[in-house]
Amino acid sequence: MPSRSQAHAALGRAVRDLRHGRGISQEDLAHLSGMHRTYLGGIERGERNVSYTNLKRLARALEVPASELLERAELHENSGPPA
């Protein structure tokens, strides 16, 4: 299993929370962002180190500024692991 840093896991939780909040599937988000579903799954599990370009693509697909996506990730990171 790939290593999973707290920061990567927090970003994954932020992406997943926003995706769930919009009621879209992982497959739909992958399509909207131009990514493969398995790559997106790796992001949500905190296994991928997302490039700036892909971060922007995700934010656009989730209809939020990239800064909001990062802010949500930082909130998750500061709150610790999920319950």
PDB file of N, CA and C in Angstrom:
ATOM      1  N   MET A   1       0.847  -1.183   0.000  1.00  0.00           N
ATOM      2  CA  MET A   1       0.000   0.000   0.000  1.00  0.00           C
ATOM      3  C   MET A   1       0.891   1.244   0.000  1.00  0.00           C
ATOM      4  N   PRO A   2       0.582   2.219  -0.830  1.00  0.00           N
ATOM      5  CA  PRO A   2       1.383   3.444  -0.853  1.00  0.00           C
ATOM      6  C   PRO A   2       1.326   4.167   0.488  1.00  0.00           C
ATOM      7  N   SER A   3       2.375   4.940   0.775  1.00  0.00           N
ATOM      8  CA  SER A   3       2.380   5.681   2.034  1.00  0.00           C
ATOM      9  C   SER A   3       1.284   6.743   1.999  1.00  0.00           C
ATOM     10  N   ARG A   4       0.801   7.079   3.178  1.00  0.00           N
ATOM     11  CA  ARG A   4      -0.323   8.001   3.279  1.00  0.00           C
ATOM     12  C   ARG A   4       0.015   9.028   4.344  1.00  0.00           C
ATOM     13  N   SER A   5       0.333  10.246   3.935  1.00  0.00           N
ATOM     14  CA  SER A   5       0.632  11.289   4.902  1.00  0.00           C
ATOM     15  C   SER A   5      -0.672  11.885   5.402  1.00  0.00           C
ATOM     16  N   GLN A   6      -0.592  12.523   6.544  1.00  0.00           N
ATOM     17  CA  GLN A   6      -1.778  13.170   7.107  1.00  0.00           C
ATOM     18  C   GLN A   6      -2.301  14.247   6.158  1.00  0.00           C
ATOM     19  N   ALA A   7      -1.403  14.982   5.513  1.00  0.00           N
ATOM     20  CA  ALA A   7      -1.815  16.037   4.592  1.00  0.00           C
ATOM     21  C   ALA A   7      -2.537  15.467   3.375  1.00  0.00           C
ATOM     22  N   HIS A   8      -2.024  14.373   2.816  1.00  0.00           N
ATOM     23  CA  HIS A   8      -2.669  13.767   1.653  1.00  0.00           C
ATOM     24  C   HIS A   8      -4.022  13.176   2.036  1.00  0.00           C
ATOM     25  N   ALA A   9      -4.095  12.562   3.211  1.00  0.00           N
ATOM     26  CA  ALA A   9      -5.362  12.005   3.682  1.00  0.00           C
ATOM     27  C   ALA A   9      -6.385  13.119   3.896  1.00  0.00           C
ATOM     28  N   ALA A  10      -5.950  14.255   4.418  1.00  0.00           N
ATOM     29  CA  ALA A  10      -6.850  15.381   4.661  1.00  0.00           C
ATOM     30  C   ALA A  10      -7.380  15.944   3.346  1.00  0.00           C
ATOM     31  N   LEU A  11      -6.532  16.049   2.343  1.00  0.00           N
ATOM     32  CA  LEU A  11      -6.987  16.514   1.034  1.00  0.00           C
ATOM     33  C   LEU A  11      -8.013  15.534   0.470  1.00  0.00           C
ATOM     34  N   GLY A  12      -7.741  14.257   0.613  1.00  0.00           N
ATOM     35  CA  GLY A  12      -8.681  13.246   0.138  1.00  0.00           C
ATOM     36  C   GLY A  12     -10.032  13.361   0.812  1.00  0.00           C
ATOM     37  N   ARG A  13     -10.031  13.601   2.121  1.00  0.00           N
ATOM     38  CA  ARG A  13     -11.294  13.768   2.842  1.00  0.00           C
ATOM     39  C   ARG A  13     -12.031  15.015   2.363  1.00  0.00           C
ATOM     40  N   ALA A  14     -11.290  16.077   2.102  1.00  0.00           N
ATOM     41  CA  ALA A  14     -11.919  17.313   1.613  1.00  0.00           C
ATOM     42  C   ALA A  14     -12.571  17.080   0.252  1.00  0.00           C
ATOM     43  N   VAL A  15     -11.879  16.396  -0.635  1.00  0.00           N
ATOM     44  CA  VAL A  15     -12.436  16.093  -1.963  1.00  0.00           C
ATOM     45  C   VAL A  15     -13.685  15.233  -1.808  1.00  0.00           C
ATOM     46  N   ARG A  16     -13.586  14.179  -1.002  1.00  0.00           N
ATOM     47  CA  ARG A  16     -14.718  13.272  -0.811  1.00  0.00           C
ATOM     48  C   ARG A  16     -15.922  14.007  -0.193  1.00  0.00           C
ATOM     49  N   ASP A  17     -15.670  14.843   0.812  1.00  0.00           N
ATOM     50  CA  ASP A  17     -16.765  15.595   1.441  1.00  0.00           C
ATOM     51  C   ASP A  17     -17.469  16.509   0.444  1.00  0.00           C
ATOM     52  N   LEU A  18     -16.679  17.217  -0.363  1.00  0.00           N
ATOM     53  CA  LEU A  18     -17.279  18.101  -1.366  1.00  0.00           C
ATOM     54  C   LEU A  18     -18.048  17.300  -2.414  1.00  0.00           C
ATOM     55  N   ARG A  19     -17.487  16.183  -2.813  1.00  0.00           N
ATOM     56  CA  ARG A  19     -18.153  15.332  -3.804  1.00  0.00           C
ATOM     57  C   ARG A  19     -19.475  14.815  -3.255  1.00  0.00           C
ATOM     58  N   HIS A  20     -19.455  14.303  -2.027  1.00  0.00           N
ATOM     59  CA  HIS A  20     -20.690  13.814  -1.411  1.00  0.00           C
ATOM     60  C   HIS A  20     -21.697  14.945  -1.252  1.00  0.00           C
ATOM     61  N   GLY A  21     -21.212  16.121  -0.873  1.00  0.00           N
ATOM     62  CA  GLY A  21     -22.097  17.270  -0.705  1.00  0.00           C
ATOM     63  C   GLY A  21     -22.804  17.674  -1.984  1.00  0.00           C
ATOM     64  N   ARG A  22     -22.189  17.375  -3.102  1.00  0.00           N
ATOM     65  CA  ARG A  22     -22.805  17.693  -4.394  1.00  0.00           C
ATOM     66  C   ARG A  22     -23.581  16.508  -4.962  1.00  0.00           C
ATOM     67  N   GLY A  23     -23.546  15.404  -4.238  1.00  0.00           N
ATOM     68  CA  GLY A  23     -24.312  14.234  -4.663  1.00  0.00           C
ATOM     69  C   GLY A  23     -23.826  13.600  -5.943  1.00  0.00           C
ATOM     70  N   ILE A  24     -22.504  13.641  -6.166  1.00  0.00           N
ATOM     71  CA  ILE A  24     -21.974  13.029  -7.391  1.00  0.00           C
ATOM     72  C   ILE A  24     -21.074  11.843  -7.035  1.00  0.00           C
ATOM     73  N   SER A  25     -21.042  10.898  -7.920  1.00  0.00           N
ATOM     74  CA  SER A  25     -20.232   9.698  -7.714  1.00  0.00           C
ATOM     75  C   SER A  25     -18.765  10.001  -8.020  1.00  0.00           C
ATOM     76  N   GLN A  26     -17.925   9.098  -7.563  1.00  0.00           N
ATOM     77  CA  GLN A  26     -16.495   9.211  -7.865  1.00  0.00           C
ATOM     78  C   GLN A  26     -16.288   9.155  -9.381  1.00  0.00           C
ATOM     79  N   GLU A  27     -17.028   8.304 -10.032  1.00  0.00           N
ATOM     80  CA  GLU A  27     -16.924   8.183 -11.489  1.00  0.00           C
ATOM     81  C   GLU A  27     -17.330   9.483 -12.179  1.00  0.00           C
ATOM     82  N   ASP A  28     -18.403  10.114 -11.699  1.00  0.00           N
ATOM     83  CA  ASP A  28     -18.834  11.381 -12.288  1.00  0.00           C
ATOM     84  C   ASP A  28     -17.794  12.477 -12.069  1.00  0.00           C
ATOM     85  N   LEU A  29     -17.229  12.546 -10.865  1.00  0.00           N
ATOM     86  CA  LEU A  29     -16.197  13.553 -10.600  1.00  0.00           C
ATOM     87  C   LEU A  29     -14.972  13.302 -11.464  1.00  0.00           C
ATOM     88  N   ALA A  30     -14.614  12.048 -11.623  1.00  0.00           N
ATOM     89  CA  ALA A  30     -13.481  11.718 -12.485  1.00  0.00           C
ATOM     90  C   ALA A  30     -13.742  12.227 -13.903  1.00  0.00           C
ATOM     91  N   HIS A  31     -14.933  11.996 -14.407  1.00  0.00           N
ATOM     92  CA  HIS A  31     -15.285  12.462 -15.751  1.00  0.00           C
ATOM     93  C   HIS A  31     -15.245  13.986 -15.833  1.00  0.00           C
ATOM     94  N   LEU A  32     -15.854  14.654 -14.842  1.00  0.00           N
ATOM     95  CA  LEU A  32     -15.906  16.116 -14.853  1.00  0.00           C
ATOM     96  C   LEU A  32     -14.519  16.750 -14.772  1.00  0.00           C
ATOM     97  N   SER A  33     -13.601  16.087 -14.080  1.00  0.00           N
ATOM     98  CA  SER A  33     -12.257  16.638 -13.900  1.00  0.00           C
ATOM     99  C   SER A  33     -11.260  16.131 -14.931  1.00  0.00           C
ATOM    100  N   GLY A  34     -11.677  15.183 -15.760  1.00  0.00           N
ATOM    101  CA  GLY A  34     -10.786  14.641 -16.779  1.00  0.00           C
ATOM    102  C   GLY A  34      -9.746  13.683 -16.219  1.00  0.00           C
ATOM    103  N   MET A  35     -10.079  13.046 -15.097  1.00  0.00           N
ATOM    104  CA  MET A  35      -9.159  12.094 -14.458  1.00  0.00           C
ATOM    105  C   MET A  35      -9.748  10.695 -14.537  1.00  0.00           C
ATOM    106  N   HIS A  36      -8.898   9.710 -14.351  1.00  0.00           N
ATOM    107  CA  HIS A  36      -9.362   8.328 -14.300  1.00  0.00           C
ATOM    108  C   HIS A  36      -9.939   8.062 -12.914  1.00  0.00           C
ATOM    109  N   ARG A  37     -10.989   7.267 -12.835  1.00  0.00           N
ATOM    110  CA  ARG A  37     -11.655   6.983 -11.571  1.00  0.00           C
ATOM    111  C   ARG A  37     -10.708   6.380 -10.536  1.00  0.00           C
ATOM    112  N   THR A  38      -9.818   5.489 -10.969  1.00  0.00           N
ATOM    113  CA  THR A  38      -8.913   4.867  -9.999  1.00  0.00           C
ATOM    114  C   THR A  38      -7.894   5.879  -9.460  1.00  0.00           C
ATOM    115  N   TYR A  39      -7.491   6.840 -10.292  1.00  0.00           N
ATOM    116  CA  TYR A  39      -6.592   7.900  -9.828  1.00  0.00           C
ATOM    117  C   TYR A  39      -7.309   8.767  -8.797  1.00  0.00           C
ATOM    118  N   LEU A  40      -8.560   9.109  -9.081  1.00  0.00           N
ATOM    119  CA  LEU A  40      -9.350   9.904  -8.145  1.00  0.00           C
ATOM    120  C   LEU A  40      -9.542   9.151  -6.832  1.00  0.00           C
ATOM    121  N   GLY A  41      -9.777   7.855  -6.917  1.00  0.00           N
ATOM    122  CA  GLY A  41      -9.895   7.044  -5.704  1.00  0.00           C
ATOM    123  C   GLY A  41      -8.627   7.104  -4.874  1.00  0.00           C
ATOM    124  N   GLY A  42      -7.477   7.092  -5.545  1.00  0.00           N
ATOM    125  CA  GLY A  42      -6.197   7.207  -4.845  1.00  0.00           C
ATOM    126  C   GLY A  42      -6.047   8.555  -4.156  1.00  0.00           C
ATOM    127  N   ILE A  43      -6.556   9.601  -4.777  1.00  0.00           N
ATOM    128  CA  ILE A  43      -6.528  10.931  -4.152  1.00  0.00           C
ATOM    129  C   ILE A  43      -7.390  10.909  -2.897  1.00  0.00           C
ATOM    130  N   GLU A  44      -8.601  10.373  -3.015  1.00  0.00           N
ATOM    131  CA  GLU A  44      -9.512  10.355  -1.875  1.00  0.00           C
ATOM    132  C   GLU A  44      -8.981   9.492  -0.729  1.00  0.00           C
ATOM    133  N   ARG A  45      -8.208   8.473  -1.031  1.00  0.00           N
ATOM    134  CA  ARG A  45      -7.608   7.637   0.013  1.00  0.00           C
ATOM    135  C   ARG A  45      -6.306   8.219   0.551  1.00  0.00           C
ATOM    136  N   GLY A  46      -5.846   9.333  -0.029  1.00  0.00           N
ATOM    137  CA  GLY A  46      -4.617   9.964   0.424  1.00  0.00           C
ATOM    138  C   GLY A  46      -3.360   9.286  -0.083  1.00  0.00           C
ATOM    139  N   GLU A  47      -3.478   8.523  -1.145  1.00  0.00           N
ATOM    140  CA  GLU A  47      -2.347   7.775  -1.694  1.00  0.00           C
ATOM    141  C   GLU A  47      -1.626   8.507  -2.824  1.00  0.00           C
ATOM    142  N   ARG A  48      -2.190   9.589  -3.287  1.00  0.00           N
ATOM    143  CA  ARG A  48      -1.611  10.323  -4.422  1.00  0.00           C
ATOM    144  C   ARG A  48      -1.151  11.702  -3.999  1.00  0.00           C
ATOM    145  N   ASN A  49      -0.053  12.129  -4.585  1.00  0.00           N
ATOM    146  CA  ASN A  49       0.447  13.489  -4.401  1.00  0.00           C
ATOM    147  C   ASN A  49      -0.050  14.293  -5.602  1.00  0.00           C
ATOM    148  N   VAL A  50      -1.070  15.078  -5.389  1.00  0.00           N
ATOM    149  CA  VAL A  50      -1.778  15.748  -6.477  1.00  0.00           C
ATOM    150  C   VAL A  50      -0.985  16.953  -6.976  1.00  0.00           C
ATOM    151  N   SER A  51      -0.853  17.066  -8.287  1.00  0.00           N
ATOM    152  CA  SER A  51      -0.183  18.222  -8.882  1.00  0.00           C
ATOM    153  C   SER A  51      -1.087  19.444  -8.791  1.00  0.00           C
ATOM    154  N   TYR A  52      -0.494  20.602  -8.944  1.00  0.00           N
ATOM    155  CA  TYR A  52      -1.255  21.850  -8.936  1.00  0.00           C
ATOM    156  C   TYR A  52      -2.319  21.837 -10.034  1.00  0.00           C
ATOM    157  N   THR A  53      -1.953  21.355 -11.196  1.00  0.00           N
ATOM    158  CA  THR A  53      -2.894  21.301 -12.320  1.00  0.00           C
ATOM    159  C   THR A  53      -4.096  20.430 -11.973  1.00  0.00           C
ATOM    160  N   ASN A  54      -3.848  19.269 -11.388  1.00  0.00           N
ATOM    161  CA  ASN A  54      -4.955  18.387 -11.036  1.00  0.00           C
ATOM    162  C   ASN A  54      -5.767  18.938  -9.872  1.00  0.00           C
ATOM    163  N   LEU A  55      -5.133  19.646  -8.967  1.00  0.00           N
ATOM    164  CA  LEU A  55      -5.856  20.305  -7.886  1.00  0.00           C
ATOM    165  C   LEU A  55      -6.832  21.328  -8.464  1.00  0.00           C
ATOM    166  N   LYS A  56      -6.372  22.106  -9.426  1.00  0.00           N
ATOM    167  CA  LYS A  56      -7.231  23.098 -10.087  1.00  0.00           C
ATOM    168  C   LYS A  56      -8.377  22.408 -10.842  1.00  0.00           C
ATOM    169  N   ARG A  57      -8.085  21.295 -11.499  1.00  0.00           N
ATOM    170  CA  ARG A  57      -9.112  20.564 -12.238  1.00  0.00           C
ATOM    171  C   ARG A  57     -10.183  20.023 -11.289  1.00  0.00           C
ATOM    172  N   LEU A  58      -9.749  19.494 -10.142  1.00  0.00           N
ATOM    173  CA  LEU A  58     -10.694  18.996  -9.148  1.00  0.00           C
ATOM    174  C   LEU A  58     -11.572  20.117  -8.606  1.00  0.00           C
ATOM    175  N   ALA A  59     -10.945  21.224  -8.258  1.00  0.00           N
ATOM    176  CA  ALA A  59     -11.689  22.356  -7.711  1.00  0.00           C
ATOM    177  C   ALA A  59     -12.721  22.849  -8.720  1.00  0.00           C
ATOM    178  N   ARG A  60     -12.324  22.969  -9.969  1.00  0.00           N
ATOM    179  CA  ARG A  60     -13.253  23.423 -11.011  1.00  0.00           C
ATOM    180  C   ARG A  60     -14.432  22.455 -11.134  1.00  0.00           C
ATOM    181  N   ALA A  61     -14.135  21.155 -11.127  1.00  0.00           N
ATOM    182  CA  ALA A  61     -15.189  20.147 -11.247  1.00  0.00           C
ATOM    183  C   ALA A  61     -16.115  20.156 -10.031  1.00  0.00           C
ATOM    184  N   LEU A  62     -15.569  20.489  -8.863  1.00  0.00           N
ATOM    185  CA  LEU A  62     -16.364  20.557  -7.633  1.00  0.00           C
ATOM    186  C   LEU A  62     -17.024  21.927  -7.447  1.00  0.00           C
ATOM    187  N   GLU A  63     -16.750  22.836  -8.369  1.00  0.00           N
ATOM    188  CA  GLU A  63     -17.326  24.180  -8.380  1.00  0.00           C
ATOM    189  C   GLU A  63     -16.962  24.989  -7.136  1.00  0.00           C
ATOM    190  N   VAL A  64     -15.691  24.891  -6.743  1.00  0.00           N
ATOM    191  CA  VAL A  64     -15.155  25.700  -5.641  1.00  0.00           C
ATOM    192  C   VAL A  64     -13.797  26.236  -6.070  1.00  0.00           C
ATOM    193  N   PRO A  65     -13.361  27.345  -5.486  1.00  0.00           N
ATOM    194  CA  PRO A  65     -12.003  27.814  -5.753  1.00  0.00           C
ATOM    195  C   PRO A  65     -10.994  26.810  -5.170  1.00  0.00           C
ATOM    196  N   ALA A  66      -9.851  26.696  -5.793  1.00  0.00           N
ATOM    197  CA  ALA A  66      -8.812  25.805  -5.284  1.00  0.00           C
ATOM    198  C   ALA A  66      -8.438  26.181  -3.852  1.00  0.00           C
ATOM    199  N   SER A  67      -8.498  27.471  -3.544  1.00  0.00           N
ATOM    200  CA  SER A  67      -8.168  27.915  -2.189  1.00  0.00           C
ATOM    201  C   SER A  67      -9.144  27.327  -1.168  1.00  0.00           C
ATOM    202  N   GLU A  68     -10.415  27.174  -1.537  1.00  0.00           N
ATOM    203  CA  GLU A  68     -11.390  26.573  -0.615  1.00  0.00           C
ATOM    204  C   GLU A  68     -11.100  25.091  -0.416  1.00  0.00           C
ATOM    205  N   LEU A  69     -10.736  24.414  -1.481  1.00  0.00           N
ATOM    206  CA  LEU A  69     -10.392  23.004  -1.374  1.00  0.00           C
ATOM    207  C   LEU A  69      -9.201  22.820  -0.426  1.00  0.00           C
ATOM    208  N   LEU A  70      -8.192  23.666  -0.573  1.00  0.00           N
ATOM    209  CA  LEU A  70      -7.026  23.587   0.311  1.00  0.00           C
ATOM    210  C   LEU A  70      -7.380  23.973   1.740  1.00  0.00           C
ATOM    211  N   GLU A  71      -8.231  24.963   1.908  1.00  0.00           N
ATOM    212  CA  GLU A  71      -8.644  25.370   3.253  1.00  0.00           C
ATOM    213  C   GLU A  71      -9.379  24.226   3.952  1.00  0.00           C
ATOM    214  N   ARG A  72     -10.259  23.559   3.234  1.00  0.00           N
ATOM    215  CA  ARG A  72     -10.970  22.416   3.809  1.00  0.00           C
ATOM    216  C   ARG A  72      -9.995  21.295   4.165  1.00  0.00           C
ATOM    217  N   ALA A  73      -9.013  21.070   3.316  1.00  0.00           N
ATOM    218  CA  ALA A  73      -8.006  20.051   3.603  1.00  0.00           C
ATOM    219  C   ALA A  73      -7.230  20.409   4.874  1.00  0.00           C
ATOM    220  N   GLU A  74      -6.866  21.670   5.019  1.00  0.00           N
ATOM    221  CA  GLU A  74      -6.133  22.099   6.214  1.00  0.00           C
ATOM    222  C   GLU A  74      -6.981  21.936   7.467  1.00  0.00           C
ATOM    223  N   LEU A  75      -8.279  22.203   7.374  1.00  0.00           N
ATOM    224  CA  LEU A  75      -9.159  21.998   8.520  1.00  0.00           C
ATOM    225  C   LEU A  75      -9.191  20.529   8.922  1.00  0.00           C
ATOM    226  N   HIS A  76      -9.277  19.638   7.937  1.00  0.00           N
ATOM    227  CA  HIS A  76      -9.240  18.208   8.219  1.00  0.00           C
ATOM    228  C   HIS A  76      -7.900  17.813   8.830  1.00  0.00           C
ATOM    229  N   GLU A  77      -6.827  18.362   8.280  1.00  0.00           N
ATOM    230  CA  GLU A  77      -5.491  18.003   8.772  1.00  0.00           C
ATOM    231  C   GLU A  77      -5.318  18.442  10.227  1.00  0.00           C
ATOM    232  N   ASN A  78      -5.827  19.612  10.558  1.00  0.00           N
ATOM    233  CA  ASN A  78      -5.688  20.123  11.916  1.00  0.00           C
ATOM    234  C   ASN A  78      -6.618  19.435  12.905  1.00  0.00           C
ATOM    235  N   SER A  79      -7.675  18.798  12.395  1.00  0.00           N
ATOM    236  CA  SER A  79      -8.613  18.126  13.303  1.00  0.00           C
ATOM    237  C   SER A  79      -8.210  16.687  13.585  1.00  0.00           C
ATOM    238  N   GLY A  80      -7.205  16.183  12.868  1.00  0.00           N
ATOM    239  CA  GLY A  80      -6.726  14.817  13.111  1.00  0.00           C
ATOM    240  C   GLY A  80      -7.419  13.811  12.240  1.00  0.00           C
ATOM    241  N   PRO A  81      -7.163  12.519  12.501  1.00  0.00           N
ATOM    242  CA  PRO A  81      -7.731  11.458  11.663  1.00  0.00           C
ATOM    243  C   PRO A  81      -9.245  11.371  11.829  1.00  0.00           C
ATOM    244  N   PRO A  82      -9.932  10.836  10.797  1.00  0.00           N
ATOM    245  CA  PRO A  82     -11.390  10.729  10.872  1.00  0.00           C
ATOM    246  C   PRO A  82     -11.797   9.762  11.973  1.00  0.00           C
ATOM    247  N   ALA A  83     -12.984   9.968  12.507  1.00  0.00           N
ATOM    248  CA  ALA A  83     -13.491   9.121  13.591  1.00  0.00           C
ATOM    249  C   ALA A  83     -13.902   7.760  13.085  1.00  0.00           C
TER     250      ALA A  83
END
